[in-house]
Short mmCIF file of C-alpha atoms and ligand atoms in Angstrom, two decimals:
data_model
loop_
_atom_site.label_atom_id
_atom_site.label_comp_id
_atom_site.label_asym_id
_atom_site.label_seq_id
_atom_site.Cartn_x
_atom_site.Cartn_y
_atom_site.Cartn_z
CA MET A 1 -16.10 -3.72 -9.24
CA ASN A 2 -12.51 -5.13 -11.50
CA LYS A 3 -10.10 -3.64 -10.27
CA GLU A 4 -7.80 -3.80 -13.70
CA PRO A 5 -8.81 -0.49 -15.14
CA VAL A 6 -7.69 0.67 -12.12
CA ILE A 7 -4.03 -1.53 -12.12
CA SER A 8 -3.22 -0.35 -15.81
CA LYS A 9 -4.56 3.65 -15.57
CA MET A 10 -1.61 3.27 -12.36
CA LYS A 11 1.11 1.19 -14.76
CA SER A 12 0.16 4.78 -17.23
CA ALA A 13 1.50 6.98 -14.51
CA PHE A 14 3.93 5.03 -13.70
CA GLU A 15 5.77 4.05 -16.22
CA ILE A 16 6.18 7.04 -18.32
CA THR A 17 7.47 9.06 -14.87
CA ILE A 18 8.95 6.11 -11.96
CA PRO A 19 8.12 2.57 -14.20
CA SER A 20 9.35 1.31 -10.52
CA GLU A 21 6.91 1.57 -8.95
CA ILE A 22 4.82 -0.21 -11.09
CA ASP A 23 6.96 -3.85 -9.51
CA HIS A 24 5.89 -2.48 -6.22
CA ALA A 25 2.17 -1.34 -6.39
CA LEU A 26 2.33 -4.06 -7.70
CA ASN A 27 3.77 -6.41 -5.27
CA VAL A 28 2.22 -4.78 -2.37
CA LEU A 29 -0.94 -5.70 -3.79
CA LYS A 30 -0.01 -9.19 -3.79
CA ASN A 31 0.39 -9.12 -0.52
CA ALA A 32 -2.60 -7.18 0.41
CA GLU A 33 -4.22 -9.70 -0.90
CA ILE A 34 -2.94 -12.88 0.40
CA ILE A 35 -3.82 -11.08 3.57
CA MET A 36 -7.39 -10.48 2.72
CA ASP A 37 -7.53 -13.90 1.43
CA GLY A 38 -6.41 -14.90 5.55
CA GLU A 39 -9.29 -12.13 6.63
CA GLY A 40 -11.67 -13.21 5.09
CA ILE A 41 -12.51 -10.08 3.46
CA LYS A 42 -14.74 -10.27 0.14
CA GLY A 43 -17.12 -8.75 -1.79
CA ARG A 44 -16.67 -4.10 -2.20
CA GLU A 45 -14.18 -4.43 1.26
CA ARG A 46 -11.18 -5.91 -0.86
CA TYR A 47 -11.97 -4.09 -3.42
CA LEU A 48 -11.36 -0.76 -2.53
CA ILE A 49 -9.09 -2.39 -0.42
CA SER A 50 -6.88 -3.46 -3.48
CA VAL A 51 -7.76 0.15 -5.06
CA THR A 52 -5.49 1.37 -2.42
CA ALA A 53 -3.10 -0.96 -2.58
CA ILE A 54 -2.65 -0.15 -6.10
CA LEU A 55 -2.26 3.54 -5.67
CA HIS A 56 -1.46 4.56 -2.04
CA ASP A 57 2.51 5.81 -4.29
CA ILE A 58 0.40 7.30 -6.90
CA GLY A 59 1.77 10.83 -5.67
CA MET A 60 5.53 9.89 -5.87
CA ILE A 61 4.52 11.36 -9.61
CA ASN A 62 3.82 14.76 -8.68
CA ALA A 63 5.54 14.40 -5.78
CA LYS A 64 9.08 13.86 -8.18
CA GLU A 65 7.97 16.73 -10.53
CA LYS A 66 7.30 19.95 -7.22
CA TYR A 67 9.86 19.69 -5.41
CA GLY A 68 11.97 16.95 -7.06
CA SER A 69 11.65 14.67 -4.09
CA THR A 70 9.78 11.77 -3.89
CA SER A 71 9.67 10.72 -0.27
CA GLY A 72 6.45 10.50 2.28
CA PRO A 73 5.57 14.05 3.64
CA TYR A 74 5.84 14.77 -0.62
CA GLN A 75 3.52 10.97 -1.34
CA GLU A 76 0.52 11.92 1.33
CA LYS A 77 0.40 15.22 0.11
CA GLU A 78 0.92 15.06 -3.20
CA GLY A 79 -1.18 11.84 -3.63
CA PRO A 80 -4.90 11.66 -2.89
CA ALA A 81 -5.84 14.63 -5.71
CA ALA A 82 -3.53 11.90 -7.85
CA ALA A 83 -5.14 8.56 -7.09
CA LYS A 84 -8.84 10.71 -6.76
CA GLU A 85 -8.36 11.99 -10.72
CA LEU A 86 -7.27 8.03 -11.67
CA LEU A 87 -10.24 6.92 -9.84
CA GLU A 88 -12.72 8.88 -11.75
CA GLY A 89 -15.26 7.00 -13.82
CA GLU A 90 -15.06 3.49 -11.51
CA GLY A 91 -18.65 4.00 -10.17
CA LEU A 92 -16.70 4.89 -5.81
CA SER A 93 -19.30 6.85 -4.45
CA ASP A 94 -18.12 9.08 -2.39
CA ASP A 95 -17.53 8.28 1.19
CA GLU A 96 -15.06 5.77 -0.42
CA MET A 97 -13.34 7.66 -1.90
CA GLU A 98 -12.55 9.65 0.87
CA ARG A 99 -11.70 6.70 3.12
CA ILE A 100 -9.06 6.42 -0.31
CA CYS A 101 -7.71 9.34 -0.17
CA TYR A 102 -7.02 9.21 4.35
CA ILE A 103 -5.14 5.53 3.54
CA ILE A 104 -3.10 7.33 0.62
CA GLY A 105 -3.09 10.92 1.90
CA ASN A 106 -0.84 8.63 5.52
CA HIS A 107 -0.17 6.54 4.15
CA HIS A 108 3.86 6.67 5.74
CA THR A 109 2.23 8.18 9.10
CA PRO A 110 2.09 4.98 11.37
CA SER A 111 -0.08 7.17 14.30
CA LYS A 112 -3.04 7.57 11.51
CA VAL A 113 -3.72 3.84 10.17
CA ASP A 114 -7.76 3.72 12.45
CA GLY A 115 -8.51 0.14 10.38
CA MET A 116 -8.41 -3.29 9.18
CA ASP A 117 -8.65 -1.45 5.94
CA PHE A 118 -5.77 0.80 6.82
CA GLN A 119 -4.56 -1.81 9.19
CA ILE A 120 -3.93 -4.20 6.03
CA GLN A 121 -2.61 -1.99 3.86
CA TRP A 122 0.29 -0.56 6.17
CA GLU A 123 0.94 -4.65 6.55
CA ALA A 124 1.69 -4.84 2.72
CA ASP A 125 3.23 -2.04 2.46
CA LEU A 126 5.98 -2.68 5.06
CA LEU A 127 6.93 -5.89 4.50
CA GLU A 128 8.37 -4.75 0.79
CA ALA A 129 10.53 -2.04 2.37
CA LEU A 130 12.32 -4.70 5.14
CA LYS A 131 12.17 -7.77 2.42
CA LYS A 132 15.60 -5.17 1.88
CA PHE A 133 17.53 -5.89 5.21
CA ASP A 134 19.85 -8.73 4.50
CA LYS A 135 17.82 -11.06 6.71
CA GLY A 136 20.89 -13.03 8.09
CA THR A 137 21.97 -10.11 9.98
CA SER A 138 19.32 -8.12 10.89
CA GLN A 139 16.89 -10.41 12.54
CA ASP A 140 16.59 -9.50 15.58
CA MET A 141 16.04 -5.89 14.10
CA LEU A 142 12.44 -7.78 11.94
CA LYS A 143 11.42 -9.65 15.06
CA GLY A 144 10.87 -6.24 16.29
CA ILE A 145 9.15 -3.64 13.96
CA ILE A 146 7.00 -6.77 13.09
CA ASN A 147 5.66 -7.53 16.70
CA LYS A 148 5.57 -3.93 16.72
CA ASN A 149 3.65 -3.47 12.70
CA PHE A 150 2.00 -6.55 11.98
CA LYS A 151 -1.96 -7.02 13.96
CA THR A 152 -3.46 -9.12 11.77
CA LYS A 153 -3.10 -12.50 12.03
CA SER A 154 -2.72 -13.43 8.19
CA GLY A 155 -0.21 -10.53 7.81
CA LEU A 156 1.85 -11.22 10.22
CA GLU A 157 2.47 -14.87 9.32
CA LEU A 158 2.91 -14.10 5.99
CA ALA A 159 5.90 -11.98 7.71
CA GLU A 160 7.07 -14.61 9.81
CA LYS A 161 7.28 -16.70 6.84
CA ILE A 162 9.11 -14.67 4.16
CA LEU A 163 11.41 -12.47 6.99
CA ILE A 164 12.15 -14.72 9.92
CA MET A 165 14.43 -17.88 9.90
CA ASN A 166 14.11 -20.45 12.04
FE1 FE2 B 1 4.74 1.61 -1.05
#
């Protein structure tokens, strides 16, 4: 249950196509780990959520190649097959693989969030998107998005710590 091989595969996949995505994937993983620490998520569940975070945007590669666009719907369409290929040989059960593919295939669609694993991925990824706003001029908007989207206690605390000015 070592996530390092999956990190290496993600890096080599993005390296030659969209290298800027490597840091994003690692940042989302870091956010997910902080949330999982706070929520007491350990063992297999922690590994599976970590793998999801590492690979969540992997569909961008084929989306870019096939459609010339990495927009959300194309990423979601291309993500599951790409993730499955990279996870070959990592010892995942069919159910685990299916769950990871479901989350990756819907990771831009909030109405599809249906469990703690998906919720953590949602918060970890959204946090990176929200960091891009100018904190000084976006406090009201950020507060609104945070209140609507962050449902884990640790995710909410992390978002407020990073984004909200006192
Ligand atoms: Fe992302």
